[in-house]
Amino acid sequence: MGKTRSAPTLNDVAKAAGVSTATVSRCLNSPERVVESTRKRVMQAVESLGYTPNFAARVMAANRSFTIGAIIPTMDNAIFARGLQEFQDQLRESGYTLLVSSSAYDPEVEREQIRTLVARGADGLLLIGFARDAEIYKYLEQHQIPSLVAWSYDPRVQRPSVGFSNTAAMGELARKVILAGHRQIAMISGKTKGNDRAQSRVEGVRHAMTENSLDPDTLTLIETTYEIEKGAEALRKLMNLSPRPTVVICGNDVLAAGALREARNLGIQVPEQLSITGFDDIELAEIVSPSLTTVHVPHREMGRKAAQELVEMVEGRSEGRSVCIDTRMVVRHSLAGPPDLL
């Protein structure tokens, strides 16, 4: 029988590349600290030898798993895909691996996933929104697991976050709607229970109405899940009301796309007979007809900054800061004045 070939070691790579083992380690863990010519030579040696770093040894030496967990509400929504891709890319540059779970907007599922990720040795967690039981945050503190909230920012909440004010962003859009002359206002929102982002967007509309001497209790609100068909179903209900709303503010672009489709099916012209707005500014907002007036959220910037801040927390260089990301309104073709003003 032939001898079993031993796996290549760090020393083997260093010898093949003509450098020290410390230089090889820097190339693998902090490549930006090594000159390009040396880095290329080391990586060629790694490739030719088939060297794989000893992850277990690295974990023991650093007392970290170099793994970050992220729990998102759903994998069906493009807004999370955008932000998480940038989050993962930034983590990879810092030497970390991302583990992603989806809670399906179920707080019990999220609680279970948090405990599972902690049990698997995650160094830190990215969570979406602030709304969850205080005991969960207490559990993370007891286990000394840094956590960072994304997609929400609220200066009143003393918890590290990288996000934006959903209230302010939707409020700006609602003021634009009211300035256009609309008084019969309806909103198709995501379910607000356990979802502070959806709650805040509804609050943003109501605050704008109050600021403009409109009774916020007159806002016609339908809560549903974030699906195109649900947006269409909600619009059908709204169009059966008397009087009909002249504008429908949607909690995101997916719901707005469904509302646009149903308006077309009902023979209602947008924006001549009904205005519809969205939120998030995903690619869908530009390709639907008419294109959506919406709120642009810089998801990639948010994902990148969230990764940077969470790594700082994990590595003990920060106790956790909060960063507010600016949004902006994008005016397209789905918003006009009410029919009686056109």
C-alpha positions as a LaTeX table, in Angstrom:
\begin{tabular}{lrrr}
\hline
Residue & $x$ (\AA) & $y$ (\AA) & $z$ (\AA) \\
\hline
Met1 & 0.00 & 0.00 & 0.00 \\
Gly2 & 1.21 & 3.48 & $-0.82$ \\
Lys3 & 1.87 & 6.06 & 1.83 \\
Thr4 & $-0.95$ & 8.48 & 2.65 \\
Arg5 & $-0.03$ & 11.89 & 1.36 \\
Ser6 & $-0.08$ & 14.50 & 4.14 \\
Ala7 & $-1.91$ & 17.77 & 3.66 \\
Pro8 & 0.29 & 20.77 & 2.76 \\
Thr9 & 1.15 & 23.02 & 5.69 \\
Leu10 & 1.74 & 26.71 & 6.19 \\
Asn11 & 5.47 & 25.97 & 6.19 \\
Asp12 & 5.15 & 24.26 & 2.80 \\
Val13 & 3.49 & 27.35 & 1.32 \\
Ala14 & 6.11 & 29.66 & 2.85 \\
Lys15 & 8.95 & 27.52 & 1.45 \\
Ala16 & 7.37 & 27.36 & $-2.03$ \\
Ala17 & 6.81 & 31.13 & $-2.12$ \\
Gly18 & 10.16 & 32.00 & $-0.56$ \\
Val19 & 8.64 & 34.00 & 2.29 \\
Ser20 & 8.11 & 33.61 & 6.03 \\
Thr21 & 5.10 & 31.86 & 7.55 \\
Ala22 & 4.08 & 35.24 & 9.01 \\
Thr23 & 3.88 & 36.69 & 5.50 \\
Val24 & 1.71 & 33.77 & 4.37 \\
Ser25 & $-0.63$ & 34.39 & 7.32 \\
Arg26 & $-0.89$ & 38.07 & 6.44 \\
Cys27 & $-1.71$ & 37.21 & 2.81 \\
Leu28 & $-4.52$ & 34.93 & 3.93 \\
Asn29 & $-5.94$ & 37.09 & 6.74 \\
Ser30 & $-5.03$ & 40.68 & 5.83 \\
Pro31 & $-4.08$ & 40.70 & 2.12 \\
Glu32 & $-4.26$ & 44.51 & 1.97 \\
Arg33 & $-1.15$ & 44.62 & 4.22 \\
Val34 & 1.03 & 42.72 & 1.71 \\
Val35 & 2.55 & 44.16 & $-1.47$ \\
Glu36 & 0.91 & 42.85 & $-4.62$ \\
Ser37 & 3.92 & 41.00 & $-6.04$ \\
Thr38 & 4.43 & 39.05 & $-2.80$ \\
Arg39 & 0.73 & 38.40 & $-2.43$ \\
Lys40 & 0.51 & 36.95 & $-5.94$ \\
Arg41 & 3.50 & 34.69 & $-5.31$ \\
Val42 & 2.00 & 33.40 & $-2.07$ \\
Met43 & $-1.44$ & 32.81 & $-3.56$ \\
Gln44 & 0.10 & 30.93 & $-6.50$ \\
Ala45 & 1.83 & 28.65 & $-3.98$ \\
Val46 & $-1.45$ & 28.18 & $-2.09$ \\
Glu47 & $-3.20$ & 27.24 & $-5.33$ \\
Ser48 & $-0.50$ & 24.89 & $-6.65$ \\
Leu49 & $-0.13$ & 23.05 & $-3.33$ \\
Gly50 & $-3.86$ & 22.93 & $-2.64$ \\
Tyr51 & $-3.32$ & 24.42 & 0.80 \\
Thr52 & $-6.36$ & 24.93 & 3.05 \\
Pro53 & $-5.95$ & 27.04 & 6.21 \\
Asn54 & $-6.50$ & 25.23 & 9.49 \\
Phe55 & $-9.74$ & 26.90 & 10.49 \\
Ala56 & $-9.97$ & 25.16 & 13.87 \\
Ala57 & $-6.51$ & 26.39 & 14.85 \\
Arg58 & $-7.40$ & 29.92 & 13.80 \\
Val59 & $-10.58$ & 29.80 & 15.88 \\
Met60 & $-8.73$ & 28.57 & 18.96 \\
Ala61 & $-5.96$ & 31.14 & 18.60 \\
Ala62 & $-8.32$ & 34.07 & 18.19 \\
Asn63 & $-11.14$ & 32.79 & 20.43 \\
Arg64 & $-13.57$ & 33.66 & 17.63 \\
Ser65 & $-15.35$ & 31.65 & 14.94 \\
Phe66 & $-15.02$ & 34.40 & 12.30 \\
Thr67 & $-18.69$ & 33.83 & 11.54 \\
Ile68 & $-21.44$ & 36.46 & 11.57 \\
Gly69 & $-25.12$ & 35.55 & 11.64 \\
Ala70 & $-27.91$ & 37.53 & 9.98 \\
Ile71 & $-31.62$ & 36.90 & 10.47 \\
Ile72 & $-33.86$ & 38.53 & 7.88 \\
Pro73 & $-37.68$ & 38.51 & 7.77 \\
Thr74 & $-37.89$ & 36.98 & 4.28 \\
Met75 & $-35.78$ & 35.93 & 1.31 \\
Asp76 & $-38.57$ & 36.88 & $-1.11$ \\
Asn77 & $-37.95$ & 40.63 & $-0.92$ \\
Ala78 & $-35.23$ & 42.14 & $-3.11$ \\
Ile79 & $-34.44$ & 44.87 & $-0.57$ \\
Phe80 & $-32.79$ & 42.38 & 1.76 \\
Ala81 & $-30.89$ & 40.71 & $-1.08$ \\
Arg82 & $-29.31$ & 44.03 & $-2.05$ \\
Gly83 & $-28.19$ & 44.93 & 1.43 \\
Leu84 & $-27.04$ & 41.44 & 2.41 \\
Gln85 & $-24.88$ & 41.04 & $-0.69$ \\
Glu86 & $-22.91$ & 44.14 & 0.24 \\
Phe87 & $-22.91$ & 43.06 & 3.90 \\
Gln88 & $-21.41$ & 39.70 & 2.94 \\
Asp89 & $-18.82$ & 41.21 & 0.59 \\
Gln90 & $-17.62$ & 43.56 & 3.31 \\
Leu91 & $-17.46$ & 40.74 & 5.85 \\
Arg92 & $-15.42$ & 38.62 & 3.47 \\
Glu93 & $-12.87$ & 41.42 & 3.10 \\
Ser94 & $-12.54$ & 41.38 & 6.89 \\
Gly95 & $-12.09$ & 37.61 & 7.03 \\
Tyr96 & $-15.59$ & 36.66 & 8.19 \\
Thr97 & $-18.18$ & 34.22 & 6.84 \\
Leu98 & $-21.90$ & 35.01 & 6.79 \\
Leu99 & $-24.67$ & 32.64 & 7.90 \\
Val100 & $-28.20$ & 33.75 & 6.91 \\
Ser101 & $-31.55$ & 32.65 & 8.30 \\
Ser102 & $-35.08$ & 33.78 & 7.43 \\
Ser103 & $-37.77$ & 34.13 & 10.11 \\
Ala104 & $-40.80$ & 34.56 & 7.81 \\
Tyr105 & $-41.81$ & 37.50 & 10.05 \\
Asp106 & $-42.43$ & 35.03 & 12.90 \\
Pro107 & $-40.92$ & 36.23 & 16.23 \\
Glu108 & $-40.84$ & 32.68 & 17.62 \\
Val109 & $-38.85$ & 31.48 & 14.62 \\
Glu110 & $-36.48$ & 34.43 & 14.97 \\
Arg111 & $-35.95$ & 33.64 & 18.66 \\
Glu112 & $-35.09$ & 30.03 & 17.81 \\
Gln113 & $-32.71$ & 31.11 & 15.03 \\
Ile114 & $-30.90$ & 33.54 & 17.34 \\
Arg115 & $-30.28$ & 30.78 & 19.87 \\
Thr116 & $-29.14$ & 28.40 & 17.13 \\
Leu117 & $-26.64$ & 30.88 & 15.70 \\
Val118 & $-25.27$ & 31.63 & 19.16 \\
Ala119 & $-24.96$ & 27.89 & 19.85 \\
Arg120 & $-23.03$ & 27.49 & 16.58 \\
Gly121 & $-20.52$ & 30.09 & 17.73 \\
Ala122 & $-21.53$ & 33.19 & 15.76 \\
Asp123 & $-19.34$ & 36.12 & 16.80 \\
Gly124 & $-22.07$ & 38.69 & 16.16 \\
Leu125 & $-25.60$ & 39.04 & 14.80 \\
Leu126 & $-27.31$ & 41.35 & 12.34 \\
Leu127 & $-31.00$ & 41.82 & 13.14 \\
Ile128 & $-33.67$ & 43.62 & 11.12 \\
Gly129 & $-35.61$ & 46.27 & 13.01 \\
Phe130 & $-35.91$ & 46.90 & 16.75 \\
Ala131 & $-39.20$ & 45.13 & 17.51 \\
Arg132 & $-38.53$ & 42.01 & 19.59 \\
Asp133 & $-38.82$ & 40.97 & 23.22 \\
Ala134 & $-36.35$ & 42.54 & 25.64 \\
Glu135 & $-35.41$ & 39.04 & 26.83 \\
Ile136 & $-33.75$ & 38.36 & 23.48 \\
Tyr137 & $-31.41$ & 41.33 & 23.84 \\
Lys138 & $-30.75$ & 40.26 & 27.44 \\
Tyr139 & $-29.90$ & 36.75 & 26.21 \\
Leu140 & $-27.37$ & 38.15 & 23.72 \\
Glu141 & $-25.81$ & 40.37 & 26.37 \\
Gln142 & $-25.48$ & 37.42 & 28.76 \\
His143 & $-23.65$ & 35.46 & 26.07 \\
Gln144 & $-21.58$ & 38.54 & 25.11 \\
Ile145 & $-22.71$ & 38.41 & 21.48 \\
Pro146 & $-22.65$ & 41.85 & 19.82 \\
Ser147 & $-25.81$ & 42.59 & 17.84 \\
Leu148 & $-26.56$ & 45.35 & 15.37 \\
Val149 & $-29.96$ & 46.43 & 14.06 \\
Ala150 & $-30.33$ & 47.38 & 10.39 \\
Trp151 & $-33.10$ & 48.85 & 8.21 \\
Ser152 & $-34.18$ & 51.06 & 11.13 \\
Tyr153 & $-32.76$ & 54.09 & 12.87 \\
Asp154 & $-34.30$ & 55.78 & 15.88 \\
Pro155 & $-32.23$ & 58.14 & 18.04 \\
Arg156 & $-34.58$ & 57.41 & 20.95 \\
Val157 & $-33.50$ & 53.76 & 21.03 \\
Gln158 & $-30.20$ & 53.14 & 22.82 \\
Arg159 & $-29.13$ & 50.20 & 20.69 \\
Pro160 & $-26.53$ & 50.13 & 17.90 \\
Ser161 & $-28.13$ & 50.41 & 14.47 \\
Val162 & $-27.31$ & 51.22 & 10.87 \\
Gly163 & $-30.45$ & 52.25 & 9.06 \\
Phe164 & $-32.81$ & 55.06 & 8.27 \\
Ser165 & $-35.84$ & 56.74 & 9.78 \\
Asn166 & $-38.83$ & 55.00 & 8.22 \\
Thr167 & $-41.09$ & 57.64 & 9.73 \\
Ala168 & $-39.20$ & 60.56 & 8.20 \\
Ala169 & $-38.74$ & 58.88 & 4.82 \\
Met170 & $-42.42$ & 58.02 & 4.39 \\
Gly171 & $-43.42$ & 61.37 & 5.86 \\
Glu172 & $-41.53$ & 63.19 & 3.13 \\
Leu173 & $-43.34$ & 61.19 & 0.46 \\
Ala174 & $-46.72$ & 61.74 & 2.12 \\
Arg175 & $-46.13$ & 65.49 & 2.22 \\
Lys176 & $-45.45$ & 65.40 & $-1.54$ \\
Val177 & $-48.75$ & 63.56 & $-2.01$ \\
Ile178 & $-50.66$ & 66.11 & 0.05 \\
Leu179 & $-48.93$ & 69.01 & $-1.71$ \\
Ala180 & $-50.22$ & 67.56 & $-4.99$ \\
Gly181 & $-53.74$ & 68.15 & $-3.65$ \\
His182 & $-54.78$ & 64.73 & $-2.36$ \\
Arg183 & $-57.19$ & 64.58 & 0.58 \\
Gln184 & $-58.75$ & 61.12 & 0.11 \\
Ile185 & $-55.68$ & 59.10 & 1.09 \\
Ala186 & $-55.40$ & 55.33 & 1.48 \\
Met187 & $-52.43$ & 53.17 & 2.41 \\
Ile188 & $-51.55$ & 49.54 & 1.73 \\
Ser189 & $-49.09$ & 48.61 & 4.46 \\
Gly190 & $-47.19$ & 45.55 & 5.55 \\
Lys191 & $-48.47$ & 44.00 & 8.77 \\
Thr192 & $-47.50$ & 46.35 & 11.58 \\
Lys193 & $-47.59$ & 43.86 & 14.47 \\
Gly194 & $-44.00$ & 43.06 & 15.41 \\
Asn195 & $-42.68$ & 45.15 & 12.50 \\
Asp196 & $-41.43$ & 48.57 & 13.55 \\
Arg197 & $-40.52$ & 49.46 & 9.96 \\
Ala198 & $-44.13$ & 49.06 & 8.81 \\
Gln199 & $-45.42$ & 50.81 & 11.94 \\
Ser200 & $-43.12$ & 53.76 & 11.36 \\
Arg201 & $-44.15$ & 54.15 & 7.73 \\
Val202 & $-47.80$ & 54.36 & 8.74 \\
Glu203 & $-46.84$ & 56.89 & 11.41 \\
Gly204 & $-45.00$ & 58.91 & 8.77 \\
Val205 & $-48.16$ & 59.25 & 6.68 \\
Arg206 & $-50.27$ & 60.17 & 9.68 \\
His207 & $-47.74$ & 62.75 & 10.90 \\
Ala208 & $-47.71$ & 64.38 & 7.45 \\
Met209 & $-51.51$ & 64.52 & 7.46 \\
Thr210 & $-51.54$ & 66.16 & 10.90 \\
Glu211 & $-48.92$ & 68.71 & 9.82 \\
Asn212 & $-51.15$ & 69.66 & 6.89 \\
Ser213 & $-54.36$ & 70.01 & 8.93 \\
Leu214 & $-55.80$ & 66.67 & 7.78 \\
Asp215 & $-57.36$ & 64.27 & 10.27 \\
Pro216 & $-55.01$ & 61.25 & 10.46 \\
Asp217 & $-57.96$ & 59.08 & 11.49 \\
Thr218 & $-59.35$ & 59.50 & 7.98 \\
Leu219 & $-56.43$ & 57.49 & 6.55 \\
Thr220 & $-57.86$ & 54.31 & 5.05 \\
Leu221 & $-55.40$ & 51.57 & 5.98 \\
Ile222 & $-55.14$ & 47.99 & 4.76 \\
Glu223 & $-52.45$ & 45.74 & 6.25 \\
Thr224 & $-51.25$ & 42.71 & 4.33 \\
Thr225 & $-48.18$ & 40.64 & 3.48 \\
Tyr226 & $-45.57$ & 41.89 & 1.03 \\
Glu227 & $-46.67$ & 40.16 & $-2.18$ \\
Ile228 & $-47.75$ & 41.48 & $-5.58$ \\
Glu229 & $-51.04$ & 39.58 & $-5.41$ \\
Lys230 & $-51.77$ & 40.99 & $-1.96$ \\
Gly231 & $-51.20$ & 44.51 & $-3.27$ \\
Ala232 & $-53.67$ & 43.80 & $-6.08$ \\
Glu233 & $-56.22$ & 42.35 & $-3.66$ \\
Ala234 & $-55.94$ & 45.39 & $-1.38$ \\
Leu235 & $-56.47$ & 47.79 & $-4.27$ \\
Arg236 & $-59.66$ & 45.95 & $-5.29$ \\
Lys237 & $-61.02$ & 46.51 & $-1.78$ \\
Leu238 & $-60.09$ & 50.19 & $-1.85$ \\
Met239 & $-61.76$ & 50.74 & $-5.21$ \\
Asn240 & $-65.02$ & 49.39 & $-3.80$ \\
Leu241 & $-65.15$ & 52.15 & $-1.20$ \\
Ser242 & $-67.29$ & 55.26 & $-1.51$ \\
Pro243 & $-65.77$ & 57.73 & $-1.84$ \\
Arg244 & $-62.77$ & 56.15 & $-3.47$ \\
Pro245 & $-59.30$ & 57.31 & $-2.45$ \\
Thr246 & $-57.51$ & 59.47 & $-5.00$ \\
Val247 & $-54.10$ & 58.19 & $-3.97$ \\
Val248 & $-52.81$ & 54.89 & $-2.57$ \\
Ile249 & $-49.52$ & 55.04 & $-0.64$ \\
Cys250 & $-47.91$ & 51.59 & $-0.53$ \\
Gly251 & $-45.56$ & 50.29 & 2.14 \\
Asn252 & $-43.11$ & 49.04 & $-0.49$ \\
Asp253 & $-42.64$ & 48.77 & $-4.25$ \\
Val254 & $-43.88$ & 45.16 & $-4.39$ \\
Leu255 & $-47.27$ & 46.13 & $-3.00$ \\
Ala256 & $-47.34$ & 49.15 & $-5.32$ \\
Ala257 & $-46.62$ & 46.94 & $-8.36$ \\
Gly258 & $-49.57$ & 44.75 & $-7.41$ \\
Ala259 & $-51.78$ & 47.82 & $-6.99$ \\
Leu260 & $-50.70$ & 49.13 & $-10.40$ \\
Arg261 & $-51.51$ & 45.81 & $-12.04$ \\
Glu262 & $-54.96$ & 45.68 & $-10.50$ \\
Ala263 & $-55.69$ & 49.29 & $-11.45$ \\
Arg264 & $-54.93$ & 48.35 & $-15.06$ \\
Asn265 & $-57.20$ & 45.28 & $-14.79$ \\
Leu266 & $-60.02$ & 47.50 & $-13.47$ \\
Gly267 & $-59.56$ & 50.02 & $-16.27$ \\
Ile268 & $-58.38$ & 52.74 & $-13.88$ \\
Gln269 & $-55.79$ & 55.07 & $-15.38$ \\
Val270 & $-52.74$ & 55.86 & $-13.27$ \\
Pro271 & $-52.07$ & 58.68 & $-12.45$ \\
Glu272 & $-54.98$ & 60.38 & $-14.28$ \\
Gln273 & $-57.68$ & 58.71 & $-12.14$ \\
Leu274 & $-55.63$ & 57.33 & $-9.27$ \\
Ser275 & $-52.11$ & 57.97 & $-7.98$ \\
Ile276 & $-50.02$ & 55.14 & $-6.52$ \\
Thr277 & $-46.67$ & 55.39 & $-4.72$ \\
Gly278 & $-44.14$ & 52.84 & $-3.43$ \\
Phe279 & $-41.15$ & 52.63 & $-1.11$ \\
Asp280 & $-37.58$ & 51.23 & $-1.47$ \\
Asp281 & $-36.84$ & 52.01 & $-5.14$ \\
Ile282 & $-35.98$ & 48.47 & $-6.22$ \\
Glu283 & $-35.52$ & 47.80 & $-9.95$ \\
Leu284 & $-39.23$ & 46.96 & $-10.23$ \\
Ala285 & $-40.10$ & 50.61 & $-9.51$ \\
Glu286 & $-38.55$ & 51.75 & $-12.80$ \\
Ile287 & $-39.83$ & 49.02 & $-15.11$ \\
Val288 & $-43.52$ & 49.00 & $-14.16$ \\
Ser289 & $-45.83$ & 51.23 & $-16.15$ \\
Pro290 & $-46.22$ & 53.94 & $-15.16$ \\
Ser291 & $-42.93$ & 54.06 & $-13.29$ \\
Leu292 & $-43.31$ & 54.48 & $-9.53$ \\
Thr293 & $-42.83$ & 57.55 & $-7.44$ \\
Thr294 & $-41.10$ & 56.06 & $-4.42$ \\
Val295 & $-38.44$ & 56.47 & $-1.72$ \\
His296 & $-34.91$ & 55.45 & $-2.59$ \\
Val297 & $-33.21$ & 53.48 & 0.18 \\
Pro298 & $-29.43$ & 52.97 & $-0.32$ \\
His299 & $-29.49$ & 49.31 & 0.70 \\
Arg300 & $-25.93$ & 48.58 & $-0.45$ \\
Glu301 & $-24.47$ & 51.47 & 1.53 \\
Met302 & $-26.44$ & 50.31 & 4.56 \\
Gly303 & $-25.16$ & 46.74 & 4.20 \\
Arg304 & $-21.56$ & 47.87 & 3.84 \\
Lys305 & $-21.66$ & 50.18 & 6.85 \\
Ala306 & $-23.49$ & 47.58 & 8.95 \\
Ala307 & $-20.73$ & 45.05 & 8.27 \\
Gln308 & $-18.00$ & 47.54 & 9.13 \\
Glu309 & $-19.66$ & 48.53 & 12.38 \\
Leu310 & $-20.44$ & 44.95 & 13.46 \\
Val311 & $-16.86$ & 43.82 & 12.83 \\
Glu312 & $-15.66$ & 46.76 & 14.93 \\
Met313 & $-17.95$ & 45.57 & 17.73 \\
Val314 & $-16.90$ & 41.92 & 17.44 \\
Glu315 & $-13.21$ & 42.83 & 17.52 \\
Gly316 & $-13.64$ & 45.09 & 20.54 \\
Arg317 & $-12.83$ & 48.38 & 18.82 \\
Ser318 & $-16.32$ & 49.79 & 19.33 \\
Glu319 & $-19.13$ & 49.37 & 21.85 \\
Gly320 & $-21.56$ & 49.99 & 19.01 \\
Arg321 & $-22.49$ & 53.19 & 17.24 \\
Ser322 & $-25.65$ & 54.13 & 15.39 \\
Val323 & $-25.45$ & 55.42 & 11.82 \\
Cys324 & $-28.33$ & 57.15 & 10.06 \\
Ile325 & $-28.44$ & 56.54 & 6.30 \\
Asp326 & $-30.08$ & 59.24 & 4.17 \\
Thr327 & $-32.99$ & 58.31 & 1.91 \\
Arg328 & $-34.40$ & 60.42 & $-0.90$ \\
Met329 & $-37.68$ & 60.72 & $-2.71$ \\
Val330 & $-37.76$ & 59.70 & $-6.37$ \\
Val331 & $-40.57$ & 61.33 & $-8.38$ \\
Arg332 & $-41.65$ & 59.38 & $-11.45$ \\
His333 & $-44.92$ & 59.00 & $-13.34$ \\
Ser334 & $-47.35$ & 57.28 & $-10.95$ \\
Leu335 & $-48.14$ & 60.41 & $-8.95$ \\
Ala336 & $-50.22$ & 63.39 & $-10.09$ \\
Gly337 & $-52.91$ & 65.58 & $-8.56$ \\
Pro338 & $-56.38$ & 64.19 & $-7.78$ \\
Pro339 & $-58.76$ & 63.87 & $-10.77$ \\
Asp340 & $-60.78$ & 66.98 & $-9.85$ \\
Leu341 & $-57.61$ & 69.09 & $-10.03$ \\
Leu342 & $-56.29$ & 67.74 & $-13.34$ \\
\hline
\end{tabular}
